[in-house]
PDB file of C-alpha atoms in Angstrom:
ATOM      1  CA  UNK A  30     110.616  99.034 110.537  1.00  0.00           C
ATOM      2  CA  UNK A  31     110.127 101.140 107.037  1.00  0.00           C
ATOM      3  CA  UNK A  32     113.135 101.710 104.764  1.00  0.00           C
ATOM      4  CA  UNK A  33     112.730 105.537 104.947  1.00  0.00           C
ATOM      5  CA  UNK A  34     112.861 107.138 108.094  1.00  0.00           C
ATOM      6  CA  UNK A  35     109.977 110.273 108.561  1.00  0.00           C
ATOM      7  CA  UNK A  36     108.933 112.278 111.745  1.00  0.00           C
ATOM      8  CA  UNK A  37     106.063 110.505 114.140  1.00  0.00           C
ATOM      9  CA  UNK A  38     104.947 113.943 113.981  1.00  0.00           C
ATOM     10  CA  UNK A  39     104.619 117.384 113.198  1.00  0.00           C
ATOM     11  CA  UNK A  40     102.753 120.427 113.959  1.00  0.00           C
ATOM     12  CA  UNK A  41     101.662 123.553 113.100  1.00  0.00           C
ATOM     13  CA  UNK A  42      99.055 126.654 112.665  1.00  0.00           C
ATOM     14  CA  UNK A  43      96.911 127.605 110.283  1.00  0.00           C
ATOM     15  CA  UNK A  44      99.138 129.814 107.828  1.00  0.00           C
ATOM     16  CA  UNK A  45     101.985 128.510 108.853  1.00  0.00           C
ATOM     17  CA  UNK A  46     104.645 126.247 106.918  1.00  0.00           C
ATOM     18  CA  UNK A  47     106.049 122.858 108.068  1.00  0.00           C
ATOM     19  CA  UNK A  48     108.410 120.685 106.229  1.00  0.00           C
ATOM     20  CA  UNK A  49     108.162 116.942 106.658  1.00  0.00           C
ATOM     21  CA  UNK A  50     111.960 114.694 106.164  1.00  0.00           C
ATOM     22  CA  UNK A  51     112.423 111.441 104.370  1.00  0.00           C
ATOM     23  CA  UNK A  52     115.938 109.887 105.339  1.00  0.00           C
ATOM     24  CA  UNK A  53     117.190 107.570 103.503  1.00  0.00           C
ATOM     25  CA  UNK A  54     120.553 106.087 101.397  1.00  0.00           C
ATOM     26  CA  UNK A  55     122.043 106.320  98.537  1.00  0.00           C
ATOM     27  CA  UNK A  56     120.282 103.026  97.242  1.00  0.00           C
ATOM     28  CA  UNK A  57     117.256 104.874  97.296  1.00  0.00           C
ATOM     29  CA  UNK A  58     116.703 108.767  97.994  1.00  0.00           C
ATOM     30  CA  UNK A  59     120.063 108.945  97.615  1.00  0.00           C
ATOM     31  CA  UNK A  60     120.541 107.704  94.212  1.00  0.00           C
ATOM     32  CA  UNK A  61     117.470 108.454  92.459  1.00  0.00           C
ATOM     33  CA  UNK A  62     115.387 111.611  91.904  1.00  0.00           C
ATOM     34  CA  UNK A  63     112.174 109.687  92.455  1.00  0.00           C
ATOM     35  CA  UNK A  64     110.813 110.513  95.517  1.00  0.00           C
ATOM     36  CA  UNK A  65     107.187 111.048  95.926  1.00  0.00           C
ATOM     37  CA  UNK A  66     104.709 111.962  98.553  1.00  0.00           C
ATOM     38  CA  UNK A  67     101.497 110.607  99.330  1.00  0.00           C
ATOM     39  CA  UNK A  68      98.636 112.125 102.102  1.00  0.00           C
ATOM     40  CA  UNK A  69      95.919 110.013 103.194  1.00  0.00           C
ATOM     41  CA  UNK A  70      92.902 110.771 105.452  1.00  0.00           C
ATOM     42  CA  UNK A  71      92.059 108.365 107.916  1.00  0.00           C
ATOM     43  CA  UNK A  72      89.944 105.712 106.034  1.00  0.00           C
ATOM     44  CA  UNK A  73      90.729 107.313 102.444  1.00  0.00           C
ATOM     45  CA  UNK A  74      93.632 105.513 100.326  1.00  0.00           C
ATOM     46  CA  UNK A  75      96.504 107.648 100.247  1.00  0.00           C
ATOM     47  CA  UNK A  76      96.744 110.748  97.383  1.00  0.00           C
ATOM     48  CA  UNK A  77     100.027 111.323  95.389  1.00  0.00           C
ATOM     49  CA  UNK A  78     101.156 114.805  96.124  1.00  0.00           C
ATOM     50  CA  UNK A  79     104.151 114.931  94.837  1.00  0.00           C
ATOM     51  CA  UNK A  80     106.063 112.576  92.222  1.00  0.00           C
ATOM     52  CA  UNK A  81     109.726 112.573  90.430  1.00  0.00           C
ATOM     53  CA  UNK A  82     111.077 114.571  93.765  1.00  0.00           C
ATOM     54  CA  UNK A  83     109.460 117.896  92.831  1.00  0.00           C
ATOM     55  CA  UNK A  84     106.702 117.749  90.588  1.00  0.00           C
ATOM     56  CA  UNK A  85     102.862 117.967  91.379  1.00  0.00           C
ATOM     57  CA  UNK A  86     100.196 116.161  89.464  1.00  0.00           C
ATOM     58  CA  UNK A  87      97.084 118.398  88.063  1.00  0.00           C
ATOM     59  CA  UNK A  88      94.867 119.681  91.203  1.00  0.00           C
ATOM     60  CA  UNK A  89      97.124 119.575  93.916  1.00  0.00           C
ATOM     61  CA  UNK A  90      97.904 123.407  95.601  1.00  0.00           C
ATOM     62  CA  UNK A  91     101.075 124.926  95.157  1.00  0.00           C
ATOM     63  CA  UNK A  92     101.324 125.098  98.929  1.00  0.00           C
ATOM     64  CA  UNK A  93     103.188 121.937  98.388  1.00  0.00           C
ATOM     65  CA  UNK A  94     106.560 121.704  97.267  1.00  0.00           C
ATOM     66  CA  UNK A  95     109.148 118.831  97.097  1.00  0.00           C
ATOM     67  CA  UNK A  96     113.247 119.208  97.419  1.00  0.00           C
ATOM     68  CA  UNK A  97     115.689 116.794  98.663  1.00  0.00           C
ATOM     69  CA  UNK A  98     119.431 117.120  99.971  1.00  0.00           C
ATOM     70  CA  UNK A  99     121.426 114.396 100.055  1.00  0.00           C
ATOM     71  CA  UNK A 100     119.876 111.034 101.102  1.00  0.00           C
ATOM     72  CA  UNK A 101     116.670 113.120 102.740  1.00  0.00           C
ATOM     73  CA  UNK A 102     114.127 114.454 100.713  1.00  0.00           C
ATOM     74  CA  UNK A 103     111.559 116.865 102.542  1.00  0.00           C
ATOM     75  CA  UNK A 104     107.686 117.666 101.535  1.00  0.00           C
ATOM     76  CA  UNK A 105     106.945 121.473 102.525  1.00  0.00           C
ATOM     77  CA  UNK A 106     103.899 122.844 102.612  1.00  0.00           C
ATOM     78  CA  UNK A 107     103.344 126.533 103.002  1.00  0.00           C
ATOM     79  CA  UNK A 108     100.099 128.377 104.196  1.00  0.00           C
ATOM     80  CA  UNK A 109      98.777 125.440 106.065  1.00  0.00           C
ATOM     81  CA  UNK A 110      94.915 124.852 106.339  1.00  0.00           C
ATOM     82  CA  UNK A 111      92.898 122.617 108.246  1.00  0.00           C
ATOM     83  CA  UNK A 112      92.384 120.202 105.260  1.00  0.00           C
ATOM     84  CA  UNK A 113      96.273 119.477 105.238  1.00  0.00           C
ATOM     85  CA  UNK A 114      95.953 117.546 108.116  1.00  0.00           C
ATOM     86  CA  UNK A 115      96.253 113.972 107.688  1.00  0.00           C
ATOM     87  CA  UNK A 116      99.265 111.359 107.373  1.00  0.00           C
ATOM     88  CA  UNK A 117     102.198 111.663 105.073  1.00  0.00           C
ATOM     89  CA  UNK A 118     103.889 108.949 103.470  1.00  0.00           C
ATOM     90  CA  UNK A 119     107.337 108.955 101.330  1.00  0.00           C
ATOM     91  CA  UNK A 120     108.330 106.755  98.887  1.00  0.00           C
ATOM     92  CA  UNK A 121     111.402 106.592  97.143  1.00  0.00           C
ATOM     93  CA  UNK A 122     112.560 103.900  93.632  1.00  0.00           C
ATOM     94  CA  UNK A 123     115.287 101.834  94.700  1.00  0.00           C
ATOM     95  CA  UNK A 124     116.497 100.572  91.801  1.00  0.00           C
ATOM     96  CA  UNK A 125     115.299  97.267  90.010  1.00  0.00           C
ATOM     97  CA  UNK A 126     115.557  94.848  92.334  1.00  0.00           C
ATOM     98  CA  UNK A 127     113.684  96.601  95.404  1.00  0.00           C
ATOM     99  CA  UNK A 128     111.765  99.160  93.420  1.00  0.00           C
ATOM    100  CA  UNK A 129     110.017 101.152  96.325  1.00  0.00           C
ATOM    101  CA  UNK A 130     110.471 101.670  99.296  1.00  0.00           C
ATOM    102  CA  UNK A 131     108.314 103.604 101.728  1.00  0.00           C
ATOM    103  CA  UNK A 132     108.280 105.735 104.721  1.00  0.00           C
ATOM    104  CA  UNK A 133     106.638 104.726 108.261  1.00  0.00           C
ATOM    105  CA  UNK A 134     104.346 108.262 107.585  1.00  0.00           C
ATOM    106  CA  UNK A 135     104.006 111.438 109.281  1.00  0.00           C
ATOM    107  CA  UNK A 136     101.060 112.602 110.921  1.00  0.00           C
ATOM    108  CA  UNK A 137     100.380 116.750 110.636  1.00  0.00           C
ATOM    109  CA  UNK A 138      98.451 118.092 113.004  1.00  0.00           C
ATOM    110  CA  UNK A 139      97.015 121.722 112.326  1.00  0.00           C
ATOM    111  CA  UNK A 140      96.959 123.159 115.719  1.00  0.00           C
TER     112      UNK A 140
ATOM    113  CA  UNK B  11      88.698 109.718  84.935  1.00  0.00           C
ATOM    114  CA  UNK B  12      90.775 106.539  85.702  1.00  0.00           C
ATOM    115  CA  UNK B  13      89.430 103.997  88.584  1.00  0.00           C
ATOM    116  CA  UNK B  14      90.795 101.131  90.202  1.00  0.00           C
ATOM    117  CA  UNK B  15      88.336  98.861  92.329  1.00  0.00           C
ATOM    118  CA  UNK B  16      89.541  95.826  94.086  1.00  0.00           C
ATOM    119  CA  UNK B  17      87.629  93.001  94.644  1.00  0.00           C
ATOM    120  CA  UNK B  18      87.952  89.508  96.600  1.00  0.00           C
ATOM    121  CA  UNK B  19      87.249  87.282  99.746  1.00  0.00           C
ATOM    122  CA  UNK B  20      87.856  89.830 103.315  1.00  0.00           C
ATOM    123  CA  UNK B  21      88.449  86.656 105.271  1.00  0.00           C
ATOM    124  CA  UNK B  22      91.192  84.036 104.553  1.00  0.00           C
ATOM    125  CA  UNK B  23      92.160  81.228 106.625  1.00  0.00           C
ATOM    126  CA  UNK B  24      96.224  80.786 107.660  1.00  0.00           C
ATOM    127  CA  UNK B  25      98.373  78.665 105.071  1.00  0.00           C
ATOM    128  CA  UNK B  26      95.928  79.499 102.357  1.00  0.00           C
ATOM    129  CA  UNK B  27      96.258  81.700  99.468  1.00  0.00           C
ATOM    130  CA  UNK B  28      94.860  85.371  99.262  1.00  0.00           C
ATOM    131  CA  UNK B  29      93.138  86.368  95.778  1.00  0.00           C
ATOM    132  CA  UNK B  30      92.433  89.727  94.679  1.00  0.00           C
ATOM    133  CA  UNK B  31      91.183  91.214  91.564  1.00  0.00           C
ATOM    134  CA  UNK B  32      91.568  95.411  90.615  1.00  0.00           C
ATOM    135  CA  UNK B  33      89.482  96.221  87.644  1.00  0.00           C
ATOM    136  CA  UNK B  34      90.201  99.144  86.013  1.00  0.00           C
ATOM    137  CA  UNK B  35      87.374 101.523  84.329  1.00  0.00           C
ATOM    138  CA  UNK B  36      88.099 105.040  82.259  1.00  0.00           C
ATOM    139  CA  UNK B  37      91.059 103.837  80.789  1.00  0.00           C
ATOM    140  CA  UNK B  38      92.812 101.090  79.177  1.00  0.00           C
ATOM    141  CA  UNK B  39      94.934  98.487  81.313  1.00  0.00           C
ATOM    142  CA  UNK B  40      97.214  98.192  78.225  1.00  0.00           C
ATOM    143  CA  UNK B  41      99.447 100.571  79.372  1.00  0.00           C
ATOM    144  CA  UNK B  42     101.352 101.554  82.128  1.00  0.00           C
ATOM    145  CA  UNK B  43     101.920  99.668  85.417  1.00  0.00           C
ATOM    146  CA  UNK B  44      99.710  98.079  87.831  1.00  0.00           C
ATOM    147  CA  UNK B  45     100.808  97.586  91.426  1.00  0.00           C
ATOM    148  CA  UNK B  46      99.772  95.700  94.326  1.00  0.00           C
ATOM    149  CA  UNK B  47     100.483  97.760  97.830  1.00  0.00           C
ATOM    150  CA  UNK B  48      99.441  97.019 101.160  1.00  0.00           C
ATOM    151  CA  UNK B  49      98.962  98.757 104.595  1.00  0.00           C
ATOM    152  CA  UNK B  50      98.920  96.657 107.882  1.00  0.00           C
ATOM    153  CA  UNK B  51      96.310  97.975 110.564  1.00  0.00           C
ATOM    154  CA  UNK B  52      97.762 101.239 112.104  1.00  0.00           C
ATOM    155  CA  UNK B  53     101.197 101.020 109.671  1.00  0.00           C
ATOM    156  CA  UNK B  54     103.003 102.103 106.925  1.00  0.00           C
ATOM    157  CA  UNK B  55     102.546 101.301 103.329  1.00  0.00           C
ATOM    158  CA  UNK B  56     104.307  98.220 101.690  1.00  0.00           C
ATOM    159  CA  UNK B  57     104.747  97.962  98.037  1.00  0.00           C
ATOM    160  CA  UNK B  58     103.921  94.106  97.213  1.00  0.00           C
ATOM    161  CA  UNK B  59     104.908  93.958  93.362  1.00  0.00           C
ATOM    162  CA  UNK B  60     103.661  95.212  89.906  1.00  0.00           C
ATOM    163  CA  UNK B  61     102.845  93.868  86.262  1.00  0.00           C
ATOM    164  CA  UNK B  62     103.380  95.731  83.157  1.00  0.00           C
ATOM    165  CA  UNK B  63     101.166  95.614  80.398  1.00  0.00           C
ATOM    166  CA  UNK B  64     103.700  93.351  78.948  1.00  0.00           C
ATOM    167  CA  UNK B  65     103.170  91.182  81.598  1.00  0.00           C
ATOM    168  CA  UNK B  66     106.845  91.403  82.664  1.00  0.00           C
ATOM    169  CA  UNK B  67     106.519  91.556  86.858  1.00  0.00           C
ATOM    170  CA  UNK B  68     108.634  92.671  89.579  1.00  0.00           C
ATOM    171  CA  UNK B  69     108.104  91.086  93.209  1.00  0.00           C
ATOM    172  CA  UNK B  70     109.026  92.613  96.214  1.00  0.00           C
ATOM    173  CA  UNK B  71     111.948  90.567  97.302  1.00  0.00           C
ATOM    174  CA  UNK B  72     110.583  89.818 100.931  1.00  0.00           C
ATOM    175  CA  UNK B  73     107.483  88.519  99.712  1.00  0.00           C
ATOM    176  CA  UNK B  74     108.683  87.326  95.867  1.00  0.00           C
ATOM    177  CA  UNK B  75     108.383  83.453  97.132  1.00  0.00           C
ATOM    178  CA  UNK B  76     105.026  83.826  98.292  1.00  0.00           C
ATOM    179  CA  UNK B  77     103.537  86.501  95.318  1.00  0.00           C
ATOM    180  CA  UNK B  78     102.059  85.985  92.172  1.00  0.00           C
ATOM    181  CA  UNK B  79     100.156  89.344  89.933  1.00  0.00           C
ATOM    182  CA  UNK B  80      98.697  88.770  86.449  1.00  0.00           C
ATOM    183  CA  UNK B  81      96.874  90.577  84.062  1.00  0.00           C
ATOM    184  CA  UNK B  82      93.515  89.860  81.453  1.00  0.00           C
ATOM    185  CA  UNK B  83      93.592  92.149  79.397  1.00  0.00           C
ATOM    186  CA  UNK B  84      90.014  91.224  77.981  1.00  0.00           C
ATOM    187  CA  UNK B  85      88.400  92.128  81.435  1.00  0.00           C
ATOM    188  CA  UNK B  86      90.750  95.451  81.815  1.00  0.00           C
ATOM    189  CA  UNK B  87      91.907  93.359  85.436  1.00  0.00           C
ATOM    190  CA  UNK B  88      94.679  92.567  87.323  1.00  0.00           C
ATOM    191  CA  UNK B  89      95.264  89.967  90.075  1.00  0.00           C
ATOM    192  CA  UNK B  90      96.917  89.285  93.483  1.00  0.00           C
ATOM    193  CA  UNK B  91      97.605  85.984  95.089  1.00  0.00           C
ATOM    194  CA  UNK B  92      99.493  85.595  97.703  1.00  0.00           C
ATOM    195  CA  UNK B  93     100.319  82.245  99.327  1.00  0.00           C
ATOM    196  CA  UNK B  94     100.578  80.734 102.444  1.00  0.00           C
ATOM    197  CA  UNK B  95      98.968  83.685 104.362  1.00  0.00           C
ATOM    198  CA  UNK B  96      99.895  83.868 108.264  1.00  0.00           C
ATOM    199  CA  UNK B  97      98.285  86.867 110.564  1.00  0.00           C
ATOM    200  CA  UNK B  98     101.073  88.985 109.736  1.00  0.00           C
ATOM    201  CA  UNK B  99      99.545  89.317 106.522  1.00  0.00           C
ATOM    202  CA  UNK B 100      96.518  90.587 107.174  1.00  0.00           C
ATOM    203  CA  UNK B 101      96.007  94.378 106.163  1.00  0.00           C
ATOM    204  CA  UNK B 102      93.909  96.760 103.606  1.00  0.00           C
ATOM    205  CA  UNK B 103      95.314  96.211 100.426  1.00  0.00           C
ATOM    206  CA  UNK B 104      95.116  98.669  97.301  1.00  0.00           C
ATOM    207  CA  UNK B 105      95.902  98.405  93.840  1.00  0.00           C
ATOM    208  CA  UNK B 106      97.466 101.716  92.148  1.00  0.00           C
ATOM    209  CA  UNK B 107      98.691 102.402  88.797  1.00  0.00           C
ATOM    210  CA  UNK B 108     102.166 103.743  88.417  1.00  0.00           C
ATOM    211  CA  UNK B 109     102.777 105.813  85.405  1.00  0.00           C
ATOM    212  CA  UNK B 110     106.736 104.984  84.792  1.00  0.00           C
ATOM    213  CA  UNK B 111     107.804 102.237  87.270  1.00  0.00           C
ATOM    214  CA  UNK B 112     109.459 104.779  89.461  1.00  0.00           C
ATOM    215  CA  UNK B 113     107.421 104.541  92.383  1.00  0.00           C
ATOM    216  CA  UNK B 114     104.885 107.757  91.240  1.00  0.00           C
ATOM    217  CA  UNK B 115     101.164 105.578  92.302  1.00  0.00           C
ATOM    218  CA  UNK B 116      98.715 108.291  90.747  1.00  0.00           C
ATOM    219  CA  UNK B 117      95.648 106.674  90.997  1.00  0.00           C
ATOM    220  CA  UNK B 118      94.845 104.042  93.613  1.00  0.00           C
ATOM    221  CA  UNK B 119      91.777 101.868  94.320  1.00  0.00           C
ATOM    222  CA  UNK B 120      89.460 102.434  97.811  1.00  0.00           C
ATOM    223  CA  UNK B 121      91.514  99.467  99.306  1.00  0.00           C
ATOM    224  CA  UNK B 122      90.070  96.410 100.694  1.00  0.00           C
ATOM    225  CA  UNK B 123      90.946  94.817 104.445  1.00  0.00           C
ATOM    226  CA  UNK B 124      91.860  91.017 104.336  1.00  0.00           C
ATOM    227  CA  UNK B 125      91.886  89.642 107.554  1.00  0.00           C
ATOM    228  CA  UNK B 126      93.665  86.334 108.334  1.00  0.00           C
ATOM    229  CA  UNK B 127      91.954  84.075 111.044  1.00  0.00           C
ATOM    230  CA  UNK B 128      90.675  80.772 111.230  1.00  0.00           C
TER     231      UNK B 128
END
């Protein structure tokens, strides 16, 4: 069982937004603005999306946006396109002792 | 452009130890931190421990008895071993580099399944 808690699953058109949740506590999402989201095709190691809650590293559309409220951060991404489909893993610090925690993944599915 | 490669035996017998190496090209290993992460067949991602460049380490506490990560700094490589492997440890494991030790793994190697059998 993974620390974070994400959807099996989620759906959705081409065009269309979705918006993936990360639950977790206040030793982790909770407490910490580092959250970051990774997507990996099947067979591919996974691809940071999304790092320090918000942020997006060089390369990676604007389609995707990070925000969190509470102890759940979410991953949206807008416009959707047939390339976004693939599984989404959070990940969240939790302090020194644990450092990082991850999510059990989310697979899209562009309908 | 920064790449990680891991290296090392895809079969390893129960009670033994598993050895991996991640060799880093386009860039220098003497920065940063280098984690160990792994990915059981059909799961979720497990973050196994990191070294700095110091060579200060942090072990995830489930597997901290069992896990051992080192660096050479001559080769631009870091290591893996984990001990007294059982089936539940069999997965694809990656090395990634995190740029602050907050959990942010921007680049990652292609991964590489170890199986456990005898």
């Amino acid at each position: 069982q993974s620390a974070l808690t994400q959807p099996r699953s989620v759906s959705g058109s081409p065009g269309q937004s979705v918006t993936i949740s990360c639950t977790g506590t206040r030793s982790d999402v909770g407490g910490y603005d580092y959250v970051s989201w990774y997507q990996q095709h099947p067979g591919r190691a996974p691809k940071l999306m999304i790092y320090d809650l918000r942020n997006r590293p060089s390369g990676v559309p604007d389609r995707f946006s990070g925000s969190k409220s509470g102890n759940t951060a979410s991953l949206t991404i807008s416009g959707l396109q047939a390339e976004d489909e693939a599984d989404y893993y959070c990940c969240s610090y939790a302090g020194s002792y644990t450092f990082a925690v991850f999510g059990g993944g989310t697979k899209l599915t562009v309908l | 452009q920064v790449q990680l490669q891991e290296s090392g035996p895809g079969l390893v017998k129960p009670s033994e130890t598993l050895s991996l190496t991640c060799t880093v090209s386009g860039g220098s290993i003497s920065t940063y931190y280098w984690n160990w992460i792994r990915q059981s067949p059909g799961k979720g991602l497990e973050w196994i421990g990191y070294i700095y460049y110091s060579g200060s380490t942090n072990y995830s506490p489930s597997l901290k008895s069992r896990v051992t990560v080192s660096l050479d700094t001559s080769k631009n490589q870091f290591s893996l071993k984990l001990s007294s492997v059982t089936a539940a440890d069999t997965a694809v494991y990656y090395c990634a580099r995190d740029l602050a030790a907050a959990g942010s793994f921007d680049y990652w190697g292609q991964g590489t399944l170890v199986t456990v059998s005898s």
